mmCIF file of C-alpha atoms in Angstrom:
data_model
loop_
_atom_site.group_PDB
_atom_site.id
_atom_site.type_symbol
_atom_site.label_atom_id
_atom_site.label_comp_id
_atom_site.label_asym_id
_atom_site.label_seq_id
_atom_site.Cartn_x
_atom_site.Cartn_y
_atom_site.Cartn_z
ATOM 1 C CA UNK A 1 -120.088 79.288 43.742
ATOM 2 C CA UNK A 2 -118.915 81.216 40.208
ATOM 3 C CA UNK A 3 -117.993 77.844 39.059
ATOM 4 C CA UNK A 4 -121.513 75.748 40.221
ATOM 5 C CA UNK A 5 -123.595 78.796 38.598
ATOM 6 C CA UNK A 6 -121.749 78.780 35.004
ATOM 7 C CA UNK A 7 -122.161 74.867 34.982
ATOM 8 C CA UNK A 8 -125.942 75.182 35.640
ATOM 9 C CA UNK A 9 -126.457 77.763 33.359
ATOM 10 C CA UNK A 10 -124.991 75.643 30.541
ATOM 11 C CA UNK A 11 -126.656 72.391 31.335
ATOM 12 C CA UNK A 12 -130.294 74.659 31.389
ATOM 13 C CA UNK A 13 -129.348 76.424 27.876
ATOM 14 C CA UNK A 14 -128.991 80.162 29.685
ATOM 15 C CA UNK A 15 -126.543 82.491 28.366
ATOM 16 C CA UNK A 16 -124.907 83.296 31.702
ATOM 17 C CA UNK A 17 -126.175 83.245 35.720
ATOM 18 C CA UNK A 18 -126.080 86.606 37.183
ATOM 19 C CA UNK A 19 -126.514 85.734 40.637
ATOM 20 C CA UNK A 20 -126.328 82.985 43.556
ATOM 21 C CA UNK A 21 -127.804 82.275 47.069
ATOM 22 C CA UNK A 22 -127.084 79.724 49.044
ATOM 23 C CA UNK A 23 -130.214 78.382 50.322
ATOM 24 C CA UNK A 24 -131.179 77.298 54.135
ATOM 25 C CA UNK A 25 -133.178 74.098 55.114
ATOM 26 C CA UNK A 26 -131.087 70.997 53.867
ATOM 27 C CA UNK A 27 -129.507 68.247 56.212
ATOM 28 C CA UNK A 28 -128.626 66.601 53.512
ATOM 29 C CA UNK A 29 -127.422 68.658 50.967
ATOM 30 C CA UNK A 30 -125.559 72.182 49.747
ATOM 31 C CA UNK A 31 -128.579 74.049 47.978
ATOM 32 C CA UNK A 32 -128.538 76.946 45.766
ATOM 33 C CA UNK A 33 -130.886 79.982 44.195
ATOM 34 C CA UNK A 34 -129.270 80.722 41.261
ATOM 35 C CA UNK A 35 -130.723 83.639 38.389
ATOM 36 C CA UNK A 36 -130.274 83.095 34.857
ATOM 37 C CA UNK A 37 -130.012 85.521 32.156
ATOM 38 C CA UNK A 38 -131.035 84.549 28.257
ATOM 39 C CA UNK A 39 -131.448 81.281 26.555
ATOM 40 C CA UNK A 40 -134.496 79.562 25.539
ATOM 41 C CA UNK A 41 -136.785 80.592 28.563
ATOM 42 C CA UNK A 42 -135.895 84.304 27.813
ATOM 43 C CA UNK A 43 -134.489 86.953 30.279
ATOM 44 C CA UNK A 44 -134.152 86.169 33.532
ATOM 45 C CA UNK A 45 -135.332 83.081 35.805
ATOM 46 C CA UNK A 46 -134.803 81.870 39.183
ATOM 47 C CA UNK A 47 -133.391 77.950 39.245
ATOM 48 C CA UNK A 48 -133.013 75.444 42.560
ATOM 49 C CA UNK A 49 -129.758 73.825 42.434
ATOM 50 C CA UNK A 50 -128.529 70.986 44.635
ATOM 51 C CA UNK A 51 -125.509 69.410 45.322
ATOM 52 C CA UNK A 52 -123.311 67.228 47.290
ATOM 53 C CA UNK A 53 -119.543 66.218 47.438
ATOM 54 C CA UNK A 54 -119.083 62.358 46.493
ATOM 55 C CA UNK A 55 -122.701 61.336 46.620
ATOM 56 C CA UNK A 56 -123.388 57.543 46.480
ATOM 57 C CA UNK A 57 -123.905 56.483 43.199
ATOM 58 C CA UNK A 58 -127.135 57.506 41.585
ATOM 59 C CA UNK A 59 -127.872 59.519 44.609
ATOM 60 C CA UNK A 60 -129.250 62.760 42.316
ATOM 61 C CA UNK A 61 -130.299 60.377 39.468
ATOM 62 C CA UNK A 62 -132.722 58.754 41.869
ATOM 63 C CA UNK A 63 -134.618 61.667 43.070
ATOM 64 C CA UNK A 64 -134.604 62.659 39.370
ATOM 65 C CA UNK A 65 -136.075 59.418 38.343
ATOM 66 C CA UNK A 66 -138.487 59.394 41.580
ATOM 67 C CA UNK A 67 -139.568 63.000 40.325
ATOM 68 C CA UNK A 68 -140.139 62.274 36.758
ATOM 69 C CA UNK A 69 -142.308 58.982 38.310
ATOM 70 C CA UNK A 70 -144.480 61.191 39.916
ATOM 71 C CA UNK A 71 -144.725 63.773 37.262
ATOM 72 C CA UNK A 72 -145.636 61.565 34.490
ATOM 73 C CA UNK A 73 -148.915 60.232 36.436
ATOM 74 C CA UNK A 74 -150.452 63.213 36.049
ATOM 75 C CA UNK A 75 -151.998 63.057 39.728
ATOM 76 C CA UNK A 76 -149.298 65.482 41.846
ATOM 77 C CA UNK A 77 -148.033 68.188 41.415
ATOM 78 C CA UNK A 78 -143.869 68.320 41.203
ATOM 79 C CA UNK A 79 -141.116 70.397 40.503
ATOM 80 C CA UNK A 80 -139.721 70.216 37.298
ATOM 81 C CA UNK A 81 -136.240 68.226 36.569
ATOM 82 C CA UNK A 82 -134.120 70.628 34.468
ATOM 83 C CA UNK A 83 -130.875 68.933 34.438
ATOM 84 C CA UNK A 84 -129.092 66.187 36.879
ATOM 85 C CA UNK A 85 -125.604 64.833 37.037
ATOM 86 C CA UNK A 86 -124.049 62.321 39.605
ATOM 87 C CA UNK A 87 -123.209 65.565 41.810
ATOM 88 C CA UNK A 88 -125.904 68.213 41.042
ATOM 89 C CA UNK A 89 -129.433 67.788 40.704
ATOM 90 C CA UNK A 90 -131.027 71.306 39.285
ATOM 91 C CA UNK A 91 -135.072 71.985 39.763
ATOM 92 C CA UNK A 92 -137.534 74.724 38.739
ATOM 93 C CA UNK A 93 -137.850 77.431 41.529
ATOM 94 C CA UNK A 94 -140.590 77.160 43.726
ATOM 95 C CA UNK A 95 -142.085 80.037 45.119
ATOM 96 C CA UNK A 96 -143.148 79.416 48.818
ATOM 97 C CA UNK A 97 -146.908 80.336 50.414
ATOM 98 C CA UNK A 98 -148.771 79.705 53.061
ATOM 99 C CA UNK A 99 -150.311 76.004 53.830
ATOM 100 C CA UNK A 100 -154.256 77.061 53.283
ATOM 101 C CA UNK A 101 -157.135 75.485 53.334
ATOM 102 C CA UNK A 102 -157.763 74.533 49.375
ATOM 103 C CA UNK A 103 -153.879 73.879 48.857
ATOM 104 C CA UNK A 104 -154.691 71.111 51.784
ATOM 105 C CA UNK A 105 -157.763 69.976 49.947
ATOM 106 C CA UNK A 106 -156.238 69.341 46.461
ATOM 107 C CA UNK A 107 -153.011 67.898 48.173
ATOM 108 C CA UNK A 108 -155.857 65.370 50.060
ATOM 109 C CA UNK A 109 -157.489 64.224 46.257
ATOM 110 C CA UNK A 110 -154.041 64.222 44.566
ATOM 111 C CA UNK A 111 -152.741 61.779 46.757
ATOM 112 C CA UNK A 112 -155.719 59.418 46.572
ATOM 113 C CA UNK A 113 -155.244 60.010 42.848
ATOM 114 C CA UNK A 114 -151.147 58.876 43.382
ATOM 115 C CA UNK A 115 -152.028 55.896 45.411
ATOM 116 C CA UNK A 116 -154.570 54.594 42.838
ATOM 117 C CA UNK A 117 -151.613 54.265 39.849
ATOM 118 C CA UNK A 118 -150.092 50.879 40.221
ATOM 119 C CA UNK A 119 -146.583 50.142 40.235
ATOM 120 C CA UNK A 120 -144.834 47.184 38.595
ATOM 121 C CA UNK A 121 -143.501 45.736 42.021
ATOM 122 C CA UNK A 122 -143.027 46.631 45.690
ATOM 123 C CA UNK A 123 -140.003 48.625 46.059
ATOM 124 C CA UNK A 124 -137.487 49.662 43.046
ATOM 125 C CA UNK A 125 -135.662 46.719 41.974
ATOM 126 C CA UNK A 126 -132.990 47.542 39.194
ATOM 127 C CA UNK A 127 -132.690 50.944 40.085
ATOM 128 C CA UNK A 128 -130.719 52.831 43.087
ATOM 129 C CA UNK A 129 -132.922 54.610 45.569
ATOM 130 C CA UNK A 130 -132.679 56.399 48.637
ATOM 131 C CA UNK A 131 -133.838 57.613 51.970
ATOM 132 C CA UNK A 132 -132.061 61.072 52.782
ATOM 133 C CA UNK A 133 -128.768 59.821 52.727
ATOM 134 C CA UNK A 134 -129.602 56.024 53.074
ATOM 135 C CA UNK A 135 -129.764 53.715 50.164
ATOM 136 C CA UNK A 136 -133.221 51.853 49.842
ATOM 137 C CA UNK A 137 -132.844 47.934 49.130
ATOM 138 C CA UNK A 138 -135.040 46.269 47.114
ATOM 139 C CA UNK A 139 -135.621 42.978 45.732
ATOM 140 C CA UNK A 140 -133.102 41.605 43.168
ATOM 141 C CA UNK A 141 -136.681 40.634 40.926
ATOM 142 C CA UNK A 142 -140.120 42.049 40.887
ATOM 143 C CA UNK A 143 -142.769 41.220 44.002
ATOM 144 C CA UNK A 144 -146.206 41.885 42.832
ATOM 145 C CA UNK A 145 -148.343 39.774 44.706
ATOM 146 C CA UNK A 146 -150.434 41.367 47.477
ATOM 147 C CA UNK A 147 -150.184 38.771 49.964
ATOM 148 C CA UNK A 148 -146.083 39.112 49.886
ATOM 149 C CA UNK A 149 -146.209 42.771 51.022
ATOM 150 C CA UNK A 150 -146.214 42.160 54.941
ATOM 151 C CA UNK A 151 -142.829 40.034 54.227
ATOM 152 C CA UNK A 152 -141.310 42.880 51.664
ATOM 153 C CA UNK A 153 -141.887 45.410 54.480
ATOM 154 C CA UNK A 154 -140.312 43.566 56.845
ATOM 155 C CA UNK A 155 -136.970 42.591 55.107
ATOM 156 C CA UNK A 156 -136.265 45.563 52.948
ATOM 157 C CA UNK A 157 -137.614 48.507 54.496
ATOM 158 C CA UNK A 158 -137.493 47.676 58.508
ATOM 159 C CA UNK A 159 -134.952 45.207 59.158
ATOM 160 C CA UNK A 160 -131.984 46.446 57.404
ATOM 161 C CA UNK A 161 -132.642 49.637 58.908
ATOM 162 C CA UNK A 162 -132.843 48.240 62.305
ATOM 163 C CA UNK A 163 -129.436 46.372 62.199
ATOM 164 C CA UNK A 164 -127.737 49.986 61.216
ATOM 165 C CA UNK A 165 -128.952 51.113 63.813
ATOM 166 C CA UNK A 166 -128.044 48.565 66.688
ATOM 167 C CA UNK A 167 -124.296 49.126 64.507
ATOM 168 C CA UNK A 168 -124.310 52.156 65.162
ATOM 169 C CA UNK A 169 -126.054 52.626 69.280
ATOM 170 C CA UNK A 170 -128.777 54.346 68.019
ATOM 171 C CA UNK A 171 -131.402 51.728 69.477
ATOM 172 C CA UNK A 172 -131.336 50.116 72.767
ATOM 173 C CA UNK A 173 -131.375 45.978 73.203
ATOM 174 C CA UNK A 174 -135.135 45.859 74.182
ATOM 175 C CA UNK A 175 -136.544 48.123 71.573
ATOM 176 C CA UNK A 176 -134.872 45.923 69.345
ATOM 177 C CA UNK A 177 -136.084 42.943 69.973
ATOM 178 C CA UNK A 178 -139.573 44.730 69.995
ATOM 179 C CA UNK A 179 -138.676 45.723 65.894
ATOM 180 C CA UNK A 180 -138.044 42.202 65.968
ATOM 181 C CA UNK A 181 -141.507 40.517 67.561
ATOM 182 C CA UNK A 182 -143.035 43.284 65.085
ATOM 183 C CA UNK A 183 -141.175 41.644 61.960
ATOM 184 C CA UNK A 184 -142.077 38.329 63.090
ATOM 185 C CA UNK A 185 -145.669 38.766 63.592
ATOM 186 C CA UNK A 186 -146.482 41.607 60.491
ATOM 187 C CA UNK A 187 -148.215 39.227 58.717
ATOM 188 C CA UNK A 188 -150.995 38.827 61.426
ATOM 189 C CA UNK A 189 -151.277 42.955 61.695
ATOM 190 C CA UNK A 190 -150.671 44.532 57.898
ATOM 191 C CA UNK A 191 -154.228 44.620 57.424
ATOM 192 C CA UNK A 192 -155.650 43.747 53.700
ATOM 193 C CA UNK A 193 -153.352 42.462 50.937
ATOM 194 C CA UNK A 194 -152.457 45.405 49.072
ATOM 195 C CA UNK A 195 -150.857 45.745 45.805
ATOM 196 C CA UNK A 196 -147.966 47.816 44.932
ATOM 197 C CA UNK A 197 -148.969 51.326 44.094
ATOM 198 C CA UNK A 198 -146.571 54.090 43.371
ATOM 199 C CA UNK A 199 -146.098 55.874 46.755
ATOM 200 C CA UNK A 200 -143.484 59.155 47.273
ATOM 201 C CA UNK A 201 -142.246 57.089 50.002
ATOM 202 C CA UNK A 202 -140.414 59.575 52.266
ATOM 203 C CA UNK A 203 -143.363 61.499 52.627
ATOM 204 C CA UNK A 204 -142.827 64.330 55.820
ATOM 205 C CA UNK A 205 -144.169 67.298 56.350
ATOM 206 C CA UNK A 206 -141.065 68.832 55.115
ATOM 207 C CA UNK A 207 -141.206 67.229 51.887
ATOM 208 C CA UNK A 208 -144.541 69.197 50.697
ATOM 209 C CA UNK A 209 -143.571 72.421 49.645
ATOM 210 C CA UNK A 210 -147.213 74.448 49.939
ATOM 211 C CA UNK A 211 -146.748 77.256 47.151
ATOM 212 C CA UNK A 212 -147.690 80.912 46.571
ATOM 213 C CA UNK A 213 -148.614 82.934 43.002
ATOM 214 C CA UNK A 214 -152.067 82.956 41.312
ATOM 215 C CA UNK A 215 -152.663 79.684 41.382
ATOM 216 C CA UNK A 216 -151.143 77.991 43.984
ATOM 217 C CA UNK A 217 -150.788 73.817 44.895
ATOM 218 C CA UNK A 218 -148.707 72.035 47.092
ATOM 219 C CA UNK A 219 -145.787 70.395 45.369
ATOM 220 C CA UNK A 220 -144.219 67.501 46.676
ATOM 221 C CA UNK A 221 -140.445 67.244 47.048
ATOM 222 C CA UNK A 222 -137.354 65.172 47.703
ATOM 223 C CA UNK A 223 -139.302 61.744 46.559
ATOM 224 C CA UNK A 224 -138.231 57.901 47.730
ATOM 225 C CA UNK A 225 -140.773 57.230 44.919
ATOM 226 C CA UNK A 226 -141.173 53.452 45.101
ATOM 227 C CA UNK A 227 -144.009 50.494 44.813
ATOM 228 C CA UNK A 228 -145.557 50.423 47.960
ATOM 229 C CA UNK A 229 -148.354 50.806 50.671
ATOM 230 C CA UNK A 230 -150.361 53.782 50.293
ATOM 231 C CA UNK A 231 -150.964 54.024 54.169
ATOM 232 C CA UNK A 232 -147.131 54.277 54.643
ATOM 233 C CA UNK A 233 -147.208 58.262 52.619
ATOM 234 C CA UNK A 234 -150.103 58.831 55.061
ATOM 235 C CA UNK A 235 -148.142 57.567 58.115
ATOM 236 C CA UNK A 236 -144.981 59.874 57.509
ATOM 237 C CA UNK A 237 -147.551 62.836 56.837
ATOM 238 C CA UNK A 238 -148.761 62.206 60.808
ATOM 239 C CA UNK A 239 -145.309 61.436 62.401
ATOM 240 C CA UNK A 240 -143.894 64.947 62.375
ATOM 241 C CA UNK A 241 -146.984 66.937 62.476
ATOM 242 C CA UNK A 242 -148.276 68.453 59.052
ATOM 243 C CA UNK A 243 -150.257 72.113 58.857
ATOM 244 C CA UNK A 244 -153.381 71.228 57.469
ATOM 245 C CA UNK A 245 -152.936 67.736 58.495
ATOM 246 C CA UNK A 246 -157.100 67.021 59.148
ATOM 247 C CA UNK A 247 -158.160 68.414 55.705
ATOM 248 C CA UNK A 248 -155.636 66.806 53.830
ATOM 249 C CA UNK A 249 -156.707 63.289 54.989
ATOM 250 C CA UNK A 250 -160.291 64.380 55.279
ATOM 251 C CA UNK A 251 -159.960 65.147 51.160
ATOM 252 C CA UNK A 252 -157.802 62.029 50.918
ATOM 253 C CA UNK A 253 -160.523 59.707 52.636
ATOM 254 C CA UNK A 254 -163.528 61.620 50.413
ATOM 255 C CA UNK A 255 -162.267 59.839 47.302
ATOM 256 C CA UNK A 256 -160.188 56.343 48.967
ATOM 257 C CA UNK A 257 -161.554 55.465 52.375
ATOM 258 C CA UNK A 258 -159.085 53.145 54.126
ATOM 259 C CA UNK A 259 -160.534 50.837 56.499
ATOM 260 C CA UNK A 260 -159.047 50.404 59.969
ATOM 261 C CA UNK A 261 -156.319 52.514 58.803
ATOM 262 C CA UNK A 262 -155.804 54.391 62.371
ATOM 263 C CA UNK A 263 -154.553 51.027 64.115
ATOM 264 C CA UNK A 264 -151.799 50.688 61.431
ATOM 265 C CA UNK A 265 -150.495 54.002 61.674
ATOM 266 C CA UNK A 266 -147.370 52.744 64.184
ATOM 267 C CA UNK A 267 -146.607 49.939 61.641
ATOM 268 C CA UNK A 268 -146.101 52.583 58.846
ATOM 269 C CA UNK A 269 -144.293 54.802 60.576
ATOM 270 C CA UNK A 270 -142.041 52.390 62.070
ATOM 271 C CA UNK A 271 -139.495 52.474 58.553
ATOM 272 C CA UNK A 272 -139.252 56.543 59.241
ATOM 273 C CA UNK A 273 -138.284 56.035 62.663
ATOM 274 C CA UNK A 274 -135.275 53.581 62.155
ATOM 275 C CA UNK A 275 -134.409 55.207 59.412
ATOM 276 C CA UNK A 276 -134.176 58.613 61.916
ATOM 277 C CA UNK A 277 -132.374 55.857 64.750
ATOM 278 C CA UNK A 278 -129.597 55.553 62.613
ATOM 279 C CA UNK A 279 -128.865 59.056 61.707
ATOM 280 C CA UNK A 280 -130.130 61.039 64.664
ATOM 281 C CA UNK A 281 -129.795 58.637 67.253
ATOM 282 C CA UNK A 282 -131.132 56.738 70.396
ATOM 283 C CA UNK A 283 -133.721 59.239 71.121
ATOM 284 C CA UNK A 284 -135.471 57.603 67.800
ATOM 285 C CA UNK A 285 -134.417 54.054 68.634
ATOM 286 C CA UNK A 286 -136.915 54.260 71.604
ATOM 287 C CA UNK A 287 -140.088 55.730 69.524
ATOM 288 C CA UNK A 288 -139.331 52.932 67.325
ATOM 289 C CA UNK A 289 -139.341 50.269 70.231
ATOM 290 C CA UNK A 290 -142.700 51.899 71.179
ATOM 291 C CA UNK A 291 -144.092 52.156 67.565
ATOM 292 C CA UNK A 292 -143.435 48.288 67.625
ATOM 293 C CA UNK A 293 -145.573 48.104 70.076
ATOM 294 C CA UNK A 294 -148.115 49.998 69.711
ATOM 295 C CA UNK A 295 -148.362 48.118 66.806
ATOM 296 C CA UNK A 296 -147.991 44.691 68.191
ATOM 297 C CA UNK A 297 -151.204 45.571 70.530
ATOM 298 C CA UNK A 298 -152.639 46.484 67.734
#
């Protein structure tokens, strides 16, 4: 730990780190409270430090770059990207508060704001991305067009999830071929043509960090930023349960109604779920057989 704490205080400027915590809550990762003493930001401040032995490549640069995305549109609210290498990714310290009432509200406008900044394509192509600990595919060029979402969704974000996860037993034969029918058919039930808009794209309840101090507003954390369908970030939000859940899509629905969104909710959550098949097992490979068709009956 020594070692970790003097690297992060030289990559953040600090004169030394005087103390370090590790931190409870990540699956996926080793995380850290670490103080600093000195440097540009003055006497002492609290840092968030993650890391991970042999990540895949990019694995911290994504979430970086999925971050800095966010950040730069000016519509959520983030944590700040102090430093990242391939094995460490280190972020300003969030205080944590209570989910209330305006937190919920703002969180509700901000992501209408997020969903109305377009993205060059569906997806991330040139760039690694991730899942938790699953690599995202993408297309090899961009997809823009509207109409070509249902087919994106299908090969890149549900399909190659599925086959992992009949690999690996975490989805039964029947469910399968129920992801399957879905696939086939998601043309005829994706609703509108929608183009790509930046979404965080991984989008759970534990991912939105509601904050204390003066003047506090739920941050959003541990981004699969990507171009894609706004209604999937509002999907993940339901799966798991959210506090707050009603005001936040009350405020998000004051400023971008989406009509007939309800129906699609299964279809959107579906990614999430196979995703969960194949690291959590069979338990998730049936809600995603019944997602498919709760979908499918639309």
């Amino acid at each position: 730990m020594t070692a970790l704490a003097d690297r992060v205080a030289e990559l953040t400027g600090a004169d030394e780190a005087t103390r370090v915590f590790p931190v409870e809550g990540g699956d996926v990762c080793d995380a850290w409270s670490i103080v600093l003493r000195g440097g540009r930001h003055g006497m002492y401040r609290k840092v968030f430090a993650k890391t991970r032995t042999r990540p895949p490549y990019g694995f911290f640069p994504a979430e970086a770059a999925g971050l800095t995305l966010l950040a730069v549109t000016g519509t959520v609210a983030v944590p700040d990207v102090l430093a990242v290498e391939d094995d460490l990714l280190v972020l300003e310290w969030l205080e944590p508060g209570e989910p209330t009432r305006d937190q919920a509200d703002r969180l509700g406008h901000d992501l209408a704001a997020l969903h109305g900044t377009s993205a060059l394509s569906y997806g991330t192509p040139g760039r690694p991305a991730f899942i938790g600990p699953l690599p995202m595919p993408s297309p090899p060029t961009e997809v823009t067009d509207p109409a070509d979402w249902p087919g994106f969704h299908a090969e890149y974000r549900l399909l190659p999830y599925l086959q992992q996860a009949v690999d690996r037993g975490g989805i039964e034969p029947s469910d399968a071929r129920d992801v399957e029918r879905l696939c086939d058919r998601i043309d005829e039930i994706a609703g509108p043509p929608q183009p790509p808009v930046l979404i965080h794209g991984d989008l759970w309840s534990g991912n939105v960090h509601w904050a204390g101090g003066d003047a506090p507003r739920a941050r959003l954390i541990d981004p699969a930023a990507q171009g894609g369908h706004p209604e999937t970030d509002l999907a993940f939000l339901e799966l798991f349960g959210c506090p707050q859940l009603s005001r936040i899509l009350a405020a998000y629905e004051e400023v971008r109604p989406i009509e007939g969104r309800a129906e699609r909710v299964p279809l959107h959550q579906l990614h999430h779920l196979l995703v969960h098949a194949v690291l959590f097992g069979s338990g998730y490979g049936a809600q995603c057989g019944a997602a498919a068709r709760a979908a499918l009956a639309g």
